[in-house]
Short mmCIF file of C-alpha atoms and ligand atoms in Angstrom, two decimals:
data_model
loop_
_atom_site.label_atom_id
_atom_site.label_comp_id
_atom_site.label_asym_id
_atom_site.label_seq_id
_atom_site.Cartn_x
_atom_site.Cartn_y
_atom_site.Cartn_z
CA MET A 1337 103.56 141.97 91.31
CA THR A 1338 101.42 140.30 88.46
CA SER A 1339 98.78 138.14 89.52
CA ARG A 1340 99.62 134.56 90.28
CA HIS A 1341 97.60 131.76 88.79
CA CYS A 1342 96.26 128.58 90.57
CA GLU A 1343 94.50 125.54 88.98
CA ILE A 1344 92.51 123.51 91.39
CA ALA A 1345 91.32 119.91 91.01
CA GLY A 1346 87.99 119.30 92.86
CA ALA A 1347 85.20 121.62 94.02
CA GLY A 1348 84.57 120.01 97.39
CA ILE A 1349 84.97 121.98 100.66
CA ALA A 1350 88.79 121.81 100.47
CA GLY A 1351 88.90 123.16 96.84
CA LEU A 1352 86.47 125.83 97.33
CA THR A 1353 87.94 127.19 100.48
CA THR A 1354 91.30 127.07 98.86
CA ALA A 1355 89.96 129.08 95.88
CA CYS A 1356 88.33 131.70 98.02
CA VAL A 1357 91.46 132.17 100.02
CA LEU A 1358 93.77 132.60 96.99
CA ALA A 1359 91.40 134.63 95.22
CA ILE A 1360 91.25 136.99 98.21
CA ARG A 1361 95.00 137.29 98.17
CA GLY A 1362 94.86 138.43 94.38
CA TRP A 1363 95.42 135.14 92.81
CA SER A 1364 93.57 134.19 89.63
CA VAL A 1365 92.06 130.63 90.30
CA GLN A 1366 90.34 128.03 88.12
CA VAL A 1367 88.57 125.00 89.58
CA HIS A 1368 88.04 121.62 87.75
CA GLU A 1369 85.21 119.62 88.97
CA ARG A 1370 84.50 116.39 87.31
CA SER A 1371 80.84 116.32 88.08
CA ASN A 1372 78.56 118.13 85.67
CA GLU A 1373 77.17 120.33 88.50
CA LEU A 1374 78.66 122.00 91.64
CA ARG A 1375 77.15 120.46 94.55
CA GLU A 1376 78.12 118.78 97.79
CA MET A 1377 77.23 115.20 98.56
CA GLY A 1378 76.31 114.30 102.28
CA ALA A 1379 73.82 115.56 104.73
CA GLY A 1380 74.96 117.84 107.62
CA ILE A 1381 78.37 118.95 108.96
CA TYR A 1382 79.70 120.38 112.41
CA LEU A 1383 81.82 123.34 111.96
CA LYS A 1384 84.17 124.26 114.99
CA ASN A 1385 86.58 127.03 115.96
CA ASN A 1386 89.29 126.19 113.49
CA SER A 1387 86.92 126.37 110.51
CA LEU A 1388 84.65 129.03 111.84
CA ALA A 1389 87.57 131.36 112.00
CA VAL A 1390 88.33 130.92 108.42
CA LEU A 1391 84.79 131.34 107.38
CA GLU A 1392 84.74 134.60 109.33
CA GLU A 1393 87.66 135.86 107.49
CA LEU A 1394 86.09 134.81 104.24
CA GLY A 1395 83.04 136.94 105.31
CA LEU A 1396 80.68 133.81 105.35
CA LEU A 1397 80.20 133.33 109.15
CA GLU A 1398 77.00 135.29 109.57
CA GLU A 1399 75.33 133.57 106.63
CA ILE A 1400 76.39 130.06 107.86
CA LYS A 1401 75.19 130.81 111.31
CA ALA A 1402 71.92 132.16 109.96
CA SER A 1403 71.30 129.06 107.82
CA GLY A 1404 72.56 126.62 110.38
CA MET A 1405 72.30 126.01 114.03
CA ILE A 1406 74.47 126.98 117.02
CA LEU A 1407 75.12 124.18 119.35
CA ARG A 1408 74.96 124.68 123.12
CA ALA A 1409 75.26 121.10 124.43
CA GLY A 1410 76.12 117.55 123.31
CA ARG A 1411 75.31 114.23 125.01
CA ILE A 1412 76.34 110.64 124.38
CA SER A 1413 74.11 107.93 125.97
CA GLY A 1414 74.28 104.16 126.06
CA ARG A 1415 71.43 101.68 125.09
CA SER A 1416 69.87 101.89 128.63
CA GLY A 1417 69.83 105.73 128.29
CA LYS A 1418 72.73 106.13 130.72
CA VAL A 1419 74.59 109.33 130.02
CA LEU A 1420 78.13 108.35 128.98
CA ALA A 1421 79.33 111.87 128.17
CA ASN A 1422 77.97 115.34 128.44
CA HIS A 1423 79.32 118.63 127.19
CA ILE A 1424 78.23 122.08 127.11
CA VAL A 1425 79.50 124.25 124.42
CA HIS A 1426 80.52 127.75 125.69
CA GLY A 1427 80.34 130.64 123.26
CA ILE A 1428 79.84 130.04 119.66
CA ASP A 1429 82.23 127.45 118.91
CA THR A 1430 80.17 124.82 117.20
CA VAL A 1431 77.93 125.35 114.29
CA THR A 1432 75.92 122.74 112.42
CA VAL A 1433 74.61 123.40 108.93
CA ALA A 1434 73.38 121.58 105.97
CA ARG A 1435 76.31 120.62 103.58
CA GLY A 1436 74.42 122.09 100.65
CA ALA A 1437 74.26 125.48 102.32
CA LEU A 1438 77.80 125.63 103.17
CA HIS A 1439 78.90 124.39 99.67
CA ARG A 1440 76.58 127.27 98.28
CA SER A 1441 78.06 129.91 100.29
CA LEU A 1442 81.71 128.90 99.43
CA THR A 1443 80.85 128.58 95.67
CA ASN A 1444 79.02 132.04 95.52
CA ARG A 1445 81.86 133.70 97.51
CA ALA A 1446 84.54 132.06 95.05
CA GLN A 1447 82.35 133.24 91.96
CA GLY A 1448 82.10 136.67 93.50
CA LEU A 1449 85.79 136.80 93.84
CA GLY A 1450 86.24 135.89 90.15
CA VAL A 1451 86.99 132.40 90.40
CA ARG A 1452 86.29 130.34 87.30
CA PHE A 1453 84.76 126.94 87.46
CA ARG A 1454 84.94 124.12 84.84
CA THR A 1455 82.36 121.43 85.52
CA GLY A 1456 82.54 117.87 83.72
CA SER A 1457 86.28 118.47 83.77
CA GLN A 1458 88.01 115.33 84.83
CA VAL A 1459 91.58 115.87 86.08
CA THR A 1460 93.95 113.12 84.68
CA ALA A 1461 97.35 114.37 85.37
CA VAL A 1462 99.63 117.10 86.91
CA ASP A 1463 103.14 118.18 86.51
CA PRO A 1464 105.28 119.19 89.58
CA ALA A 1465 106.70 121.98 87.19
CA GLY A 1466 103.24 123.74 87.29
CA SER A 1467 100.51 122.16 85.12
CA LEU A 1468 97.28 120.16 85.20
CA THR A 1469 95.75 118.27 82.46
CA ALA A 1470 91.86 117.87 82.32
CA ASN A 1471 89.73 116.49 79.66
CA GLY A 1472 92.88 116.26 77.45
CA GLU A 1473 93.66 119.79 77.87
CA ARG A 1474 96.74 121.22 79.66
CA PHE A 1475 96.50 124.43 81.92
CA GLU A 1476 99.74 125.96 83.20
CA ALA A 1477 99.78 127.45 86.61
CA ASP A 1478 102.28 128.86 89.29
CA LEU A 1479 100.42 126.51 91.85
CA VAL A 1480 98.31 123.46 91.29
CA VAL A 1481 96.11 122.13 93.98
CA GLY A 1482 94.75 118.57 94.38
CA ALA A 1483 91.64 118.82 96.46
CA ASP A 1484 90.08 115.67 94.70
CA GLY A 1485 89.16 113.65 97.81
CA VAL A 1486 90.17 110.17 99.16
CA HIS A 1487 90.87 108.64 95.93
CA SER A 1488 92.94 111.60 94.59
CA ILE A 1489 94.44 111.35 91.21
CA VAL A 1490 96.52 114.24 91.75
CA ARG A 1491 98.23 112.70 94.88
CA ASP A 1492 98.53 109.27 93.30
CA SER A 1493 100.05 110.38 90.12
CA LEU A 1494 102.83 112.24 92.07
CA GLY A 1495 103.56 109.06 94.19
CA LEU A 1496 102.58 110.81 97.22
CA LEU A 1497 100.37 108.19 98.81
CA GLN A 1498 101.86 106.03 101.41
CA GLY A 1499 98.73 104.05 102.19
CA ILE A 1500 94.92 103.87 102.24
CA THR A 1501 93.25 101.75 105.01
CA MET A 1502 89.65 101.04 104.71
CA LEU A 1503 88.25 100.79 108.24
CA GLU A 1504 85.81 98.50 109.73
CA GLU A 1505 83.10 101.14 110.35
CA GLY A 1506 80.97 103.04 107.88
CA GLY A 1507 78.10 105.42 108.08
CA ILE A 1508 74.92 106.64 106.42
CA ARG A 1509 74.18 110.35 106.45
CA VAL A 1510 70.78 111.80 105.81
CA LEU A 1511 68.66 114.89 106.42
CA VAL A 1512 64.99 114.58 107.79
CA PRO A 1513 62.32 117.15 108.60
CA ARG A 1514 62.76 118.97 111.91
CA TRP A 1515 59.69 120.29 113.81
CA PRO A 1516 59.71 123.92 114.99
CA ASP A 1517 62.24 124.21 118.06
CA GLU A 1518 62.92 120.35 117.98
CA ARG A 1519 66.21 119.53 119.87
CA GLU A 1520 67.21 123.32 119.82
CA GLY A 1521 70.87 123.61 120.36
CA MET A 1522 71.39 119.99 121.43
CA THR A 1523 73.27 117.16 119.63
CA THR A 1524 72.89 113.65 120.88
CA GLU A 1525 74.62 110.46 120.02
CA GLN A 1526 73.37 107.12 121.11
CA TRP A 1527 75.08 103.77 121.21
CA SER A 1528 73.48 100.44 120.78
CA GLY A 1529 75.91 97.58 120.55
CA THR A 1530 78.43 98.57 117.90
CA CYS A 1531 76.07 100.95 116.26
CA ARG A 1532 75.87 104.75 116.76
CA LEU A 1533 73.01 107.11 115.95
CA GLY A 1534 73.62 110.77 116.04
CA ILE A 1535 70.69 113.52 115.88
CA VAL A 1536 71.75 117.00 115.07
CA PRO A 1537 69.68 120.03 114.48
CA CYS A 1538 71.37 121.59 111.28
CA SER A 1539 68.75 124.20 110.08
CA LYS A 1540 65.58 125.46 111.44
CA ASP A 1541 63.65 122.76 109.40
CA GLN A 1542 66.27 119.93 109.19
CA LEU A 1543 67.75 117.36 111.49
CA TYR A 1544 70.98 115.77 110.25
CA LEU A 1545 71.08 111.99 111.32
CA TYR A 1546 74.23 109.90 111.04
CA LEU A 1547 73.98 106.06 111.49
CA ILE A 1548 77.30 104.47 112.06
CA GLY A 1549 78.22 100.76 112.44
CA PRO A 1550 80.28 97.85 111.33
CA ALA A 1551 80.82 98.02 107.54
CA ARG A 1552 80.34 94.38 107.18
CA GLU A 1553 76.61 94.31 108.17
CA SER A 1554 74.22 94.82 105.48
CA GLY A 1555 71.77 96.75 107.75
CA VAL A 1556 74.45 99.39 108.30
CA HIS A 1557 75.39 100.15 104.50
CA THR A 1558 72.06 99.55 102.93
CA VAL A 1559 70.63 102.70 101.08
CA PRO A 1560 67.84 103.32 101.07
CA VAL A 1561 68.03 103.11 104.74
CA ASN A 1562 66.98 99.69 106.34
CA LYS A 1563 64.59 101.48 108.90
CA LYS A 1564 63.60 98.37 110.66
CA PHE A 1565 67.37 97.54 111.30
CA TRP A 1566 67.91 100.85 112.98
CA CYS A 1567 64.46 101.15 114.73
CA ASP A 1568 65.26 98.02 116.38
CA LEU A 1569 68.57 99.24 117.70
CA PHE A 1570 67.18 102.56 118.81
CA PRO A 1571 63.50 102.07 119.67
CA GLU A 1572 63.34 105.19 121.55
CA GLU A 1573 64.03 107.17 118.16
CA VAL A 1574 61.58 105.52 116.12
CA ASP A 1575 59.56 108.84 115.41
CA VAL A 1576 62.75 110.41 113.86
CA LEU A 1577 64.06 107.45 112.08
CA ASN A 1578 60.70 106.77 110.40
CA ARG A 1579 61.11 110.43 108.87
CA ILE A 1580 64.02 108.99 106.75
CA GLY A 1581 63.38 109.18 103.02
CA ASP A 1582 64.87 107.57 100.10
CA ILE A 1583 67.88 109.72 99.66
CA ALA A 1584 70.97 109.02 101.92
CA ARG A 1585 74.50 108.49 101.53
CA TYR A 1586 76.74 105.68 102.86
CA ASP A 1587 80.56 105.83 103.17
CA GLN A 1588 83.02 103.31 104.48
CA PHE A 1589 85.48 105.29 106.58
CA SER A 1590 89.04 105.38 105.54
CA LEU A 1591 92.56 106.53 106.72
CA ILE A 1592 94.90 108.07 104.31
CA LYS A 1593 98.69 108.21 104.95
CA VAL A 1594 100.85 110.45 102.60
CA LYS A 1595 104.63 110.72 102.10
CA GLY A 1596 104.15 114.40 101.84
CA TRP A 1597 101.90 117.42 100.96
CA SER A 1598 103.47 118.64 97.88
CA ALA A 1599 105.83 118.06 94.97
CA GLY A 1600 107.31 120.98 93.13
CA ARG A 1601 104.42 123.41 92.55
CA VAL A 1602 101.71 120.88 93.15
CA ALA A 1603 99.98 120.74 96.76
CA ILE A 1604 97.39 118.32 97.85
CA ILE A 1605 94.72 119.34 100.45
CA GLY A 1606 91.65 117.77 102.19
CA ASP A 1607 90.56 114.34 102.35
CA SER A 1608 93.24 113.47 99.55
CA VAL A 1609 95.76 114.18 102.60
CA HIS A 1610 93.97 113.24 105.81
CA ALA A 1611 90.93 111.37 105.37
CA GLN A 1612 89.87 109.97 108.48
CA PRO A 1613 86.93 108.53 110.54
CA PRO A 1614 84.45 111.22 111.59
CA ASN A 1615 84.66 110.51 115.21
CA LEU A 1616 86.01 114.14 115.97
CA GLY A 1617 84.12 115.88 113.30
CA GLN A 1618 87.30 117.42 111.92
CA GLY A 1619 87.95 116.16 108.34
CA ALA A 1620 86.71 119.23 106.61
CA GLY A 1621 87.53 121.41 109.41
CA MET A 1622 91.22 120.56 108.97
CA ALA A 1623 90.96 121.12 105.26
CA ILE A 1624 89.51 124.61 105.82
CA ALA A 1625 91.92 125.54 108.39
CA ASN A 1626 94.77 124.19 106.09
CA ALA A 1627 93.64 126.07 103.05
CA SER A 1628 93.74 129.44 105.11
CA ALA A 1629 97.34 128.68 106.23
CA LEU A 1630 98.32 127.72 102.69
CA GLY A 1631 97.12 131.32 101.70
CA ALA A 1632 99.23 132.91 104.32
CA ALA A 1633 102.41 130.79 103.56
CA LEU A 1634 101.93 131.67 99.74
CA GLY A 1635 101.59 135.48 100.85
CA GLU A 1636 104.79 135.45 102.89
CA ASN A 1637 107.00 133.47 100.38
CA THR A 1638 107.01 134.19 96.54
CA ASP A 1639 108.86 130.87 95.95
CA VAL A 1640 106.01 128.44 95.67
CA PRO A 1641 107.83 125.19 96.52
CA THR A 1642 109.26 126.93 99.45
CA ALA A 1643 105.92 128.25 100.63
CA LEU A 1644 104.41 124.60 100.35
CA ARG A 1645 107.31 123.17 102.26
CA LEU A 1646 106.64 125.78 105.17
CA TRP A 1647 103.05 125.08 104.97
CA GLU A 1648 103.32 121.50 105.34
CA GLU A 1649 105.86 122.03 108.32
CA SER A 1650 103.48 124.05 110.22
CA ARG A 1651 100.19 122.23 109.67
CA ARG A 1652 101.18 118.77 109.21
CA PRO A 1653 101.77 117.66 112.89
CA VAL A 1654 98.44 119.12 114.20
CA THR A 1655 96.59 117.56 111.03
CA GLU A 1656 98.04 114.09 111.88
CA GLU A 1657 97.38 114.46 115.50
CA VAL A 1658 93.64 115.08 114.90
CA GLN A 1659 93.55 112.15 112.26
CA LEU A 1660 95.22 109.75 114.69
CA TRP A 1661 92.79 110.63 117.81
CA SER A 1662 89.99 110.39 115.47
CA TYR A 1663 91.39 106.82 114.46
CA ARG A 1664 91.83 105.82 117.98
CA TYR A 1665 88.48 106.96 119.14
CA GLY A 1666 86.94 104.69 116.64
CA LEU A 1667 88.78 101.64 117.92
CA ILE A 1668 86.58 101.39 121.02
CA PHE A 1669 83.75 100.48 118.83
CA TYR A 1670 85.30 97.71 116.86
CA ALA A 1671 88.50 96.58 118.14
CA LEU A 1672 87.57 95.62 121.54
CA PRO A 1673 87.79 91.91 122.59
CA PHE A 1674 84.50 90.29 123.51
CA ASN A 1675 82.71 93.08 121.72
CA ALA A 1676 79.45 91.26 121.28
CA LEU A 1677 79.16 90.33 125.11
CA PHE A 1678 80.75 93.06 126.97
CA GLY A 1679 81.26 95.66 124.51
CA GLU A 1680 78.82 98.01 125.73
CA GLN A 1681 79.95 98.11 129.34
CA ILE A 1682 83.70 98.34 128.47
CA ARG A 1683 82.93 101.32 126.08
CA ALA A 1684 80.91 103.11 128.94
CA SER A 1685 84.02 102.45 131.14
CA ILE A 1686 86.37 103.74 128.62
CA MET A 1687 84.38 106.99 128.15
CA SER A 1688 84.10 107.51 131.74
CA MET A 1689 87.82 107.08 132.25
CA ILE A 1690 88.56 109.48 129.30
CA GLY A 1691 86.47 111.91 131.10
CA ARG A 1692 88.17 111.59 134.44
CA ILE A 1693 91.69 111.56 133.20
CA ARG A 1694 92.60 115.19 132.66
CA TYR A 1695 95.09 114.61 129.74
CA THR A 1696 92.83 112.62 127.49
CA ALA A 1697 89.50 114.80 128.47
CA ARG A 1698 91.42 117.98 127.49
CA LYS A 1699 93.18 116.61 124.56
CA LEU A 1700 90.02 115.34 122.88
CA ALA A 1701 88.13 118.58 123.86
CA TRP A 1702 90.98 120.49 122.15
CA LEU A 1703 91.08 118.37 118.99
CA ARG A 1704 87.32 118.05 118.71
CA HIS A 1705 86.45 121.61 119.30
CA GLY A 1706 89.19 122.86 116.53
CA GLY A 1707 91.47 124.68 119.27
CA HIS A 1708 94.17 124.52 116.68
CA PRO A 1709 93.16 127.33 114.11
CA PRO A 1710 96.12 128.05 111.36
CA ASP A 1711 98.89 130.16 113.00
CA ALA A 1712 98.85 132.79 110.43
CA LEU A 1713 95.20 132.81 110.08
CA ALA A 1714 94.76 136.65 109.17
CA LEU A 1715 93.90 136.88 105.26
CA GLY A 1716 95.07 140.47 105.91
CA GLY A 1717 91.68 141.99 106.14
CA LYS A 1718 91.47 141.50 102.33
CA THR A 1719 87.78 140.32 102.45
C1 FAD B 649 80.11 110.30 107.84
C2 FAD B 649 80.88 111.55 107.92
C3 FAD B 649 80.87 112.60 108.61
C4 FAD B 649 81.52 113.69 108.48
N1 FAD B 649 81.25 114.77 109.45
C5 FAD B 649 82.07 115.68 109.50
C6 FAD B 649 81.92 116.92 110.24
O1 FAD B 649 80.80 116.96 110.95
N2 FAD B 649 82.93 117.91 110.20
C7 FAD B 649 84.04 118.01 109.46
O2 FAD B 649 84.63 118.82 109.55
N3 FAD B 649 84.21 116.90 108.67
C8 FAD B 649 83.30 115.77 108.78
N4 FAD B 649 83.47 114.98 107.78
C9 FAD B 649 84.61 114.99 106.77
C10 FAD B 649 84.35 115.79 105.63
O3 FAD B 649 83.13 115.17 105.03
C11 FAD B 649 85.41 115.52 104.67
O4 FAD B 649 86.72 115.69 105.40
C12 FAD B 649 85.56 116.73 103.59
O5 FAD B 649 83.99 116.87 103.06
C13 FAD B 649 86.31 116.51 102.35
O6 FAD B 649 86.41 117.42 101.43
P1 FAD B 649 87.28 117.40 100.21
O7 FAD B 649 87.01 118.71 99.46
O8 FAD B 649 88.74 117.19 100.73
O9 FAD B 649 86.93 116.19 99.52
P2 FAD B 649 85.55 115.69 98.61
O10 FAD B 649 84.38 116.24 99.44
O11 FAD B 649 85.71 114.35 98.37
O12 FAD B 649 85.42 116.67 97.33
C14 FAD B 649 86.37 116.30 96.20
C15 FAD B 649 86.03 116.83 94.97
O13 FAD B 649 86.74 116.65 93.91
C16 FAD B 649 86.08 116.12 92.89
N5 FAD B 649 87.03 115.18 92.04
C17 FAD B 649 87.50 114.13 92.28
N6 FAD B 649 88.29 113.70 91.47
C18 FAD B 649 88.46 114.63 90.57
C19 FAD B 649 89.04 114.81 89.37
N7 FAD B 649 89.91 113.69 88.87
N8 FAD B 649 88.96 115.82 88.58
C20 FAD B 649 88.08 116.78 88.89
N9 FAD B 649 87.32 116.71 90.09
C21 FAD B 649 87.50 115.67 90.82
C22 FAD B 649 84.79 115.33 93.45
O14 FAD B 649 83.89 115.21 92.52
C23 FAD B 649 84.59 116.29 94.53
O15 FAD B 649 83.54 117.28 94.21
C24 FAD B 649 82.65 113.71 107.82
C25 FAD B 649 82.86 112.66 107.09
C26 FAD B 649 82.00 111.50 107.08
C27 FAD B 649 82.18 110.29 106.09
#
């Protein structure tokens, strides 16, 4: 069979993974990135079973593990220091890594597989018959992929958006220096009122911090970080908070609902399909897993629209389940009655209830740890 060609909009984690998966399967691939350089915004990222399995198939697991950290345990605690949830990670199923390192690994792998990149290339339109327009130039393809993020032009131009909800929470992400062996293998999340502070080792010399709270509070969304605001909330972590420099990223969380994952020969993937609050740390994980499943579906079906339909049928239910639970989890931070007065106690009770009810405890652990890798994961050993 002659090589099939794919044009991709967006060189984020979703676009790069899709490019690698297709290139391994013999597709010729071109990726359009509107920025002038290939780079990932953000700080650190958790990778779980589902994404790690795909990265292993792509031959990237070892280098990602080497540049990141393997987590062995996680803890959530309240303002008083009371432990609300504790979990031990068995085996190698959670790796944290600096986003830049993950992005570089994927980019290098894609380039090694012959994927072509066009930077400064803004996609403005796609045609379900199989073409993409960027910077006024039209590119024909057997498959077009919209991996262009929350505000996807590809998705919207096809009328696939059902709704976008801006949530009441947002978060700052930042990298700070890590001292030798500091917090080895251990991720912690602390709660104070309606705010959360996560401290996560993500490389031998970097800690990844996430600072989450109500989007309306200026202390929460101010960048450079308002250190006094956060130090007052988390006085026991002043040492770490004071390491924060000027570079940080704030995002208000959002929830995307779509009518479908494809139209004709055009598929959408990643945040453009399932942007969600980061409570289960699975947004990129789902994008990576779904990219692998897309490759498998296209390998088994030569007719692209049929492959896209089967891909959606197999991956959409679990993707929407992860999204729903991630959204529900966030509600305990901002949708409680009497939040200011009793919020902390109620949240602690809810956490303990979740831990005690077998169904919710198992469900959350399954979703959070990516116990839902793509069925047809195997890339056929074509790495
Ligand atoms: C605070 C926070 C913490 C998170 N933590 C985790 C975590 O621990 N684990 C996890 O799995 N997920 C996590 N996520 C989710 C994860 O970050 C996202 O799901 C993932 O990065 C989305 O990748 P993407 O490639 O779909 O989109 P993006 O990263 O938004 O990439 C889209 C790319 O497309 C480009 N682009 C956009 N429009 C165009 C256009 N018209 N033409 C050309 N290029 C275009 C953009 O410049 C960008 O490079 C977190 C999210 C947040 C907000």
